[in-house]
Amino acid sequence: MALTEKALRTRDARRDIGAELLAAVRDVKAGRVGRLWKADAQGAVREVSVVRARAASSLSQAEFAALLGVSLRTLQQWEQGRREPRGAARTLIALAVEHPATLRKFARQRACV
């Protein structure tokens, strides 16, 4: 049910927009909101596993893309929900979600080679 003009003014008069914006920025920086979630074709919201995997592994986009053997642009498209990973990449991402410490260890070993 839509609010009346008077109800909107009353609600807005009590709001602290500055505090709301600051809280929103803190949420984004803490990873509580952002590209971790996307709506599918039916409107259901679901988690974007590649973002979760990369965040858990504490790797940059470039590092994570190199580790998966895909281009940076491909990884960005996955994270933005424009494309879906397939095949081996999907399996590696699932492993990264379950075992981020192992992925970090592998990334460090690979960087030393």
Backbone as ProteinMPNN parsed JSONL, in Angstrom:
{"seq_chain_A": "MALTEKALRTRDARRDIGAELLAAVRDVKAGRVGRLWKADAQGAVREVSVVRARAASSLSQAEFAALLGVSLRTLQQWEQGRREPRGAARTLIALAVEHPATLRKFARQRACV", "coords_chain_A": {"N_chain_A": [[0.842, -1.167, 0.0], [0.656, 2.144, -0.887], [2.118, 5.07, 0.529], [0.588, 8.068, 1.738], [0.998, 11.495, 0.677], [1.327, 13.128, 2.922], [2.008, 11.256, 4.899], [4.435, 10.377, 3.86], [5.991, 12.718, 4.066], [6.042, 13.018, 6.851], [7.388, 10.657, 7.605], [9.871, 11.073, 6.285], [10.78, 13.359, 7.587], [11.707, 12.422, 9.975], [13.913, 10.947, 9.333], [17.444, 10.36, 9.179], [19.366, 11.081, 6.818], [22.1, 11.318, 6.298], [23.251, 9.59, 8.231], [22.131, 7.197, 7.374], [23.312, 6.9, 4.832], [26.009, 6.721, 5.57], [25.95, 4.348, 7.057], [25.256, 2.607, 4.993], [27.522, 2.748, 3.332], [29.413, 1.67, 5.078], [28.386, -0.935, 5.283], [28.769, -1.866, 2.656], [31.575, -1.737, 2.46], [32.241, -3.59, 4.405], [31.411, -5.849, 3.229], [28.856, -6.812, 3.513], [26.799, -6.157, 1.853], [26.272, -5.638, -1.637], [27.73, -6.96, -4.555], [27.278, -9.592, -3.881], [24.845, -10.741, -4.091], [22.203, -11.472, -6.4], [19.374, -11.009, -8.552], [17.514, -13.563, -10.079], [16.048, -14.664, -13.234], [13.412, -15.127, -12.524], [13.057, -13.428, -10.472], [13.869, -14.194, -7.998], [16.161, -13.881, -5.338], [19.556, -14.662, -5.23], [22.699, -15.978, -4.111], [25.833, -14.934, -5.434], [28.138, -17.114, -6.173], [30.808, -16.965, -7.036], [31.722, -14.475, -6.233], [31.557, -14.737, -3.486], [33.429, -16.788, -3.119], [35.822, -15.569, -3.99], [35.992, -13.422, -2.191], [36.217, -14.795, 0.234], [38.665, -15.988, -0.115], [40.381, -13.884, -0.094], [41.639, -12.715, -2.313], [42.649, -10.641, -5.056], [40.719, -9.514, -7.916], [42.228, -9.913, -10.248], [44.198, -11.751, -9.379], [42.584, -13.932, -8.615], [41.309, -14.544, -11.04], [43.527, -15.31, -12.594], [44.312, -17.569, -11.18], [42.148, -19.256, -11.648], [42.42, -19.506, -14.319], [41.176, -17.911, -16.207], [40.13, -14.992, -18.08], [40.406, -11.641, -16.784], [38.203, -10.065, -17.413], [36.234, -11.999, -17.906], [35.914, -13.055, -15.323], [34.934, -10.746, -14.063], [32.488, -10.476, -15.39], [31.192, -12.76, -14.473], [31.026, -12.118, -11.745], [29.36, -9.917, -11.836], [27.049, -11.067, -12.574], [26.364, -11.368, -15.208], [27.206, -13.451, -16.764], [27.559, -17.014, -16.37], [29.746, -19.201, -14.631], [31.146, -22.19, -16.067], [31.669, -25.745, -16.338], [34.919, -26.831, -15.449], [35.668, -24.495, -14.129], [33.433, -23.849, -12.575], [33.497, -25.948, -10.743], [35.987, -25.478, -9.486], [35.41, -23.033, -8.286], [33.419, -23.787, -6.473], [34.973, -25.401, -4.807], [36.682, -23.428, -3.839], [34.916, -21.908, -2.32], [34.308, -23.685, -0.257], [36.848, -24.283, 0.801], [38.666, -21.931, 1.39], [41.152, -21.298, 2.575], [42.907, -23.222, 1.614], [42.944, -22.514, -1.049], [44.15, -19.969, -0.886], [46.673, -20.775, 0.032], [47.546, -22.285, -2.159], [47.62, -20.252, -4.073], [49.684, -18.642, -3.058], [51.845, -20.433, -3.27], [51.945, -20.742, -6.015], [52.635, -18.188, -6.823], [55.24, -18.053, -6.034], [56.572, -19.665, -7.782]], "CA_chain_A": [[0.0, 0.0, 0.0], [1.446, 3.36, -1.015], [1.902, 6.075, 1.568], [0.076, 9.354, 1.277], [2.01, 12.558, 0.67], [1.531, 13.56, 4.304], [2.73, 10.189, 5.584], [5.809, 10.419, 3.345], [6.676, 13.869, 4.673], [6.242, 12.706, 8.268], [8.455, 9.663, 7.671], [11.132, 11.667, 5.854], [11.207, 14.349, 8.568], [12.378, 11.715, 11.068], [15.076, 10.231, 8.823], [18.77, 10.978, 9.168], [19.909, 10.589, 5.555], [23.548, 11.205, 6.444], [23.541, 8.363, 8.98], [21.76, 6.07, 6.512], [24.347, 6.776, 3.809], [27.216, 6.243, 6.226], [25.733, 2.931, 7.357], [25.288, 1.88, 3.723], [28.929, 2.66, 2.914], [30.06, 0.697, 5.976], [27.918, -2.269, 4.892], [29.442, -2.239, 1.408], [32.99, -1.972, 2.756], [32.344, -4.808, 5.207], [31.013, -6.977, 2.399], [27.522, -7.298, 3.855], [25.941, -5.921, 0.688], [27.047, -5.435, -2.852], [27.489, -7.897, -5.627], [27.164, -10.962, -3.413], [23.5, -11.228, -4.356], [21.596, -10.984, -7.627], [18.055, -11.56, -8.825], [17.482, -14.361, -11.296], [14.99, -14.293, -14.181], [12.114, -15.197, -11.849], [13.024, -12.417, -9.426], [14.39, -14.724, -6.74], [17.504, -13.394, -5.037], [20.459, -15.756, -4.887], [24.078, -15.568, -3.89], [26.766, -15.129, -6.532], [29.161, -17.906, -5.492], [32.169, -16.56, -7.398], [32.071, -13.332, -5.376], [31.773, -15.298, -2.152], [34.692, -17.535, -3.157], [36.947, -14.631, -4.078], [36.048, -12.669, -0.937], [36.705, -15.694, 1.283], [40.071, -16.285, -0.354], [41.122, -12.62, 0.05], [42.435, -12.479, -3.512], [42.131, -9.609, -5.958], [40.093, -10.075, -9.108], [43.276, -10.365, -11.168], [44.797, -12.965, -8.82], [41.601, -15.015, -8.66], [41.129, -14.903, -12.447], [44.724, -16.049, -13.012], [44.274, -18.868, -10.519], [41.139, -20.058, -12.335], [42.792, -19.645, -15.726], [40.228, -17.171, -17.051], [40.479, -13.578, -18.195], [39.85, -10.746, -15.769], [36.882, -9.653, -17.878], [35.317, -13.119, -17.68], [35.627, -13.071, -13.892], [34.072, -9.6, -13.767], [31.142, -10.784, -15.882], [30.615, -13.711, -13.527], [30.703, -11.421, -10.499], [28.241, -9.011, -12.086], [25.883, -11.868, -12.891], [26.056, -11.33, -16.639], [27.488, -14.788, -17.272], [27.716, -18.035, -15.344], [30.879, -20.099, -14.872], [30.769, -23.541, -16.468], [32.701, -26.772, -16.354], [35.939, -26.898, -14.401], [35.651, -23.247, -13.358], [32.366, -23.964, -11.577], [33.989, -26.86, -9.714], [37.028, -24.775, -8.734], [34.754, -22.004, -7.465], [32.787, -24.498, -5.363], [36.061, -25.767, -3.894], [37.159, -22.196, -3.209], [33.933, -21.524, -1.295], [34.42, -24.621, 0.867], [38.203, -24.342, 1.347], [39.392, -20.725, 0.97], [42.537, -21.311, 3.061], [43.664, -24.042, 0.666], [43.111, -21.708, -2.262], [45.17, -18.956, -0.581], [47.954, -21.473, 0.087], [47.906, -22.605, -3.538], [47.953, -18.992, -4.753], [51.017, -18.24, -2.597], [52.813, -21.354, -3.874], [52.013, -20.462, -7.447], [53.316, -16.92, -6.985], [56.664, -18.284, -5.788], [57.145, -20.431, -8.902]], "C_chain_A": [[0.898, 1.245, 0.0], [1.099, 4.335, 0.107], [1.344, 7.353, 0.945], [1.205, 10.375, 1.324], [2.334, 13.002, 2.09], [2.336, 12.519, 5.083], [4.195, 10.142, 5.136], [6.6, 11.557, 3.976], [6.983, 13.608, 6.138], [7.39, 11.713, 8.431], [9.81, 10.287, 7.344], [11.66, 12.694, 6.857], [11.986, 13.685, 9.709], [13.657, 11.014, 10.622], [16.352, 11.057, 8.946], [19.491, 10.406, 7.946], [21.421, 10.398, 5.64], [23.945, 9.912, 7.146], [23.209, 7.13, 8.145], [22.813, 5.83, 5.437], [25.644, 6.231, 4.399], [27.097, 4.755, 6.561], [25.795, 2.086, 6.084], [26.716, 1.708, 3.226], [29.67, 1.647, 3.781], [29.646, -0.734, 5.626], [28.623, -2.749, 3.63], [30.901, -2.579, 1.681], [33.191, -3.253, 3.553], [31.923, -6.043, 4.433], [29.64, -7.541, 2.717], [26.519, -7.084, 2.732], [26.848, -5.701, -0.511], [26.719, -6.505, -3.856], [27.419, -9.344, -5.171], [25.816, -11.574, -3.759], [23.004, -10.677, -5.681], [20.234, -11.648, -7.793], [18.128, -12.382, -10.107], [16.283, -13.954, -12.151], [13.606, -14.299, -13.538], [11.999, -14.184, -10.709], [13.514, -12.907, -8.085], [15.823, -14.252, -6.553], [18.364, -14.586, -4.631], [21.881, -15.223, -4.777], [24.917, -15.837, -5.137], [27.995, -15.812, -5.924], [30.578, -17.464, -5.827], [32.62, -15.363, -6.563], [32.382, -13.833, -3.971], [33.123, -16.019, -2.082], [35.88, -16.586, -3.165], [37.105, -13.839, -2.779], [36.624, -13.533, 0.183], [38.194, -15.978, 1.124], [40.971, -15.059, -0.223], [42.062, -12.352, -1.117], [41.815, -11.353, -4.324], [41.459, -10.292, -7.143], [41.141, -10.643, -10.052], [43.917, -11.665, -10.678], [43.851, -14.152, -8.938], [41.381, -15.483, -10.099], [42.318, -15.724, -12.943], [44.726, -17.45, -12.424], [43.272, -19.809, -11.194], [41.477, -20.287, -13.804], [41.797, -18.998, -16.673], [40.678, -15.719, -17.129], [39.823, -12.782, -17.068], [38.433, -10.347, -16.15], [35.841, -10.759, -17.669], [34.926, -13.191, -16.214], [34.691, -11.934, -13.519], [32.643, -9.856, -14.245], [30.448, -11.807, -14.987], [30.165, -12.991, -12.265], [29.514, -10.486, -10.661], [26.972, -9.756, -12.465], [25.493, -11.86, -14.35], [26.261, -12.683, -17.296], [27.654, -15.724, -16.092], [28.945, -18.882, -15.654], [30.372, -21.494, -15.228], [31.956, -24.474, -16.298], [33.622, -26.726, -15.151], [35.939, -25.643, -13.536], [34.59, -23.306, -12.261], [32.812, -24.856, -10.41], [35.059, -26.184, -8.853], [36.435, -23.71, -7.82], [34.076, -22.644, -6.266], [33.827, -24.931, -4.333], [36.585, -24.549, -3.146], [36.21, -21.719, -2.119], [34.104, -22.391, -0.054], [35.78, -24.573, 1.559], [39.036, -23.126, 0.928], [40.851, -20.709, 1.426], [43.429, -22.121, 2.124], [43.923, -23.26, -0.61], [44.174, -20.63, -2.044], [46.565, -19.581, -0.569], [48.436, -21.793, -1.326], [48.315, -21.354, -4.3], [49.35, -18.509, -4.34], [52.095, -19.124, -3.223], [53.016, -21.048, -5.342], [52.76, -19.166, -7.721], [54.824, -17.077, -6.81], [57.339, -18.976, -6.963], [57.546, -19.537, -10.033]], "O_chain_A": [[1.806, 1.355, 0.824], [-0.041, 4.412, 0.565], [1.6, 7.665, -0.218], [2.243, 10.137, 1.942], [3.499, 13.226, 2.42], [3.241, 12.869, 5.84], [5.087, 9.894, 5.947], [7.751, 11.374, 4.373], [8.068, 13.941, 6.615], [8.259, 11.893, 9.284], [10.788, 10.053, 8.054], [12.873, 12.879, 6.962], [12.831, 14.324, 10.336], [14.413, 10.531, 11.465], [16.336, 12.283, 8.833], [20.146, 9.367, 8.035], [21.957, 9.424, 5.112], [24.865, 9.22, 6.711], [23.925, 6.13, 8.2], [23.168, 4.684, 5.16], [26.297, 5.378, 3.797], [28.046, 3.995, 6.367], [26.327, 0.976, 6.099], [27.08, 0.634, 2.747], [30.464, 0.856, 3.273], [30.474, -1.645, 5.67], [29.027, -3.908, 3.546], [31.408, -3.589, 1.193], [34.208, -3.929, 3.392], [32.062, -7.162, 4.924], [29.289, -8.624, 2.25], [25.496, -7.766, 2.675], [28.066, -5.593, -0.37], [25.565, -6.911, -3.995], [27.494, -10.247, -6.005], [25.662, -12.794, -3.724], [23.336, -9.552, -6.054], [19.979, -12.718, -7.239], [18.724, -11.957, -11.096], [15.582, -12.998, -11.819], [12.723, -13.554, -13.964], [10.958, -14.096, -10.058], [13.575, -12.136, -7.127], [16.606, -14.228, -7.503], [17.965, -15.409, -3.807], [22.205, -14.152, -5.291], [24.73, -16.849, -5.813], [28.795, -15.17, -5.243], [31.468, -17.575, -4.983], [33.799, -15.263, -6.223], [33.352, -13.403, -3.347], [33.863, -15.877, -1.109], [36.84, -16.786, -2.422], [38.225, -13.612, -2.321], [37.426, -13.058, 0.988], [38.901, -16.185, 2.111], [42.196, -15.186, -0.239], [43.156, -11.821, -0.928], [40.603, -11.138, -4.282], [41.612, -11.496, -7.348], [40.964, -11.732, -10.597], [44.154, -12.577, -11.47], [44.265, -15.248, -9.316], [41.277, -16.683, -10.351], [42.135, -16.724, -13.637], [45.102, -18.41, -13.097], [43.516, -21.011, -11.3], [40.895, -21.154, -14.455], [41.594, -19.465, -17.794], [41.508, -15.274, -16.336], [38.823, -13.201, -16.485], [37.552, -10.297, -15.291], [34.701, -10.48, -17.298], [33.752, -13.365, -15.888], [33.755, -12.13, -12.745], [31.689, -9.483, -13.563], [29.239, -11.72, -14.77], [29.062, -13.221, -11.77], [28.747, -10.288, -9.719], [25.925, -9.137, -12.657], [24.398, -12.301, -14.699], [25.58, -13.026, -18.263], [27.863, -15.289, -14.96], [29.169, -19.247, -16.808], [29.318, -21.926, -14.76], [33.095, -24.037, -16.135], [33.186, -26.6, -14.007], [36.186, -25.722, -12.333], [34.831, -22.858, -11.14], [32.541, -24.558, -9.246], [35.038, -26.306, -7.629], [36.912, -23.512, -6.702], [34.145, -22.111, -5.159], [33.59, -24.837, -3.129], [36.896, -24.629, -1.958], [36.652, -21.184, -1.103], [34.053, -21.891, 1.069], [35.867, -24.797, 2.767], [40.009, -23.273, 0.188], [41.703, -20.16, 0.728], [44.574, -21.746, 1.872], [45.01, -23.341, -1.183], [45.009, -20.401, -2.919], [47.519, -19.002, -1.088], [49.608, -21.592, -1.645], [49.259, -21.392, -5.09], [50.11, -18.023, -5.177], [53.135, -18.628, -3.657], [54.138, -21.092, -5.847], [53.445, -19.049, -8.737], [55.597, -16.309, -7.381], [58.556, -18.88, -7.12], [58.045, -20.015, -11.052]]}, "name": "protein", "num_of_chains": 1, "seq": "MALTEKALRTRDARRDIGAELLAAVRDVKAGRVGRLWKADAQGAVREVSVVRARAASSLSQAEFAALLGVSLRTLQQWEQGRREPRGAARTLIALAVEHPATLRKFARQRACV"}
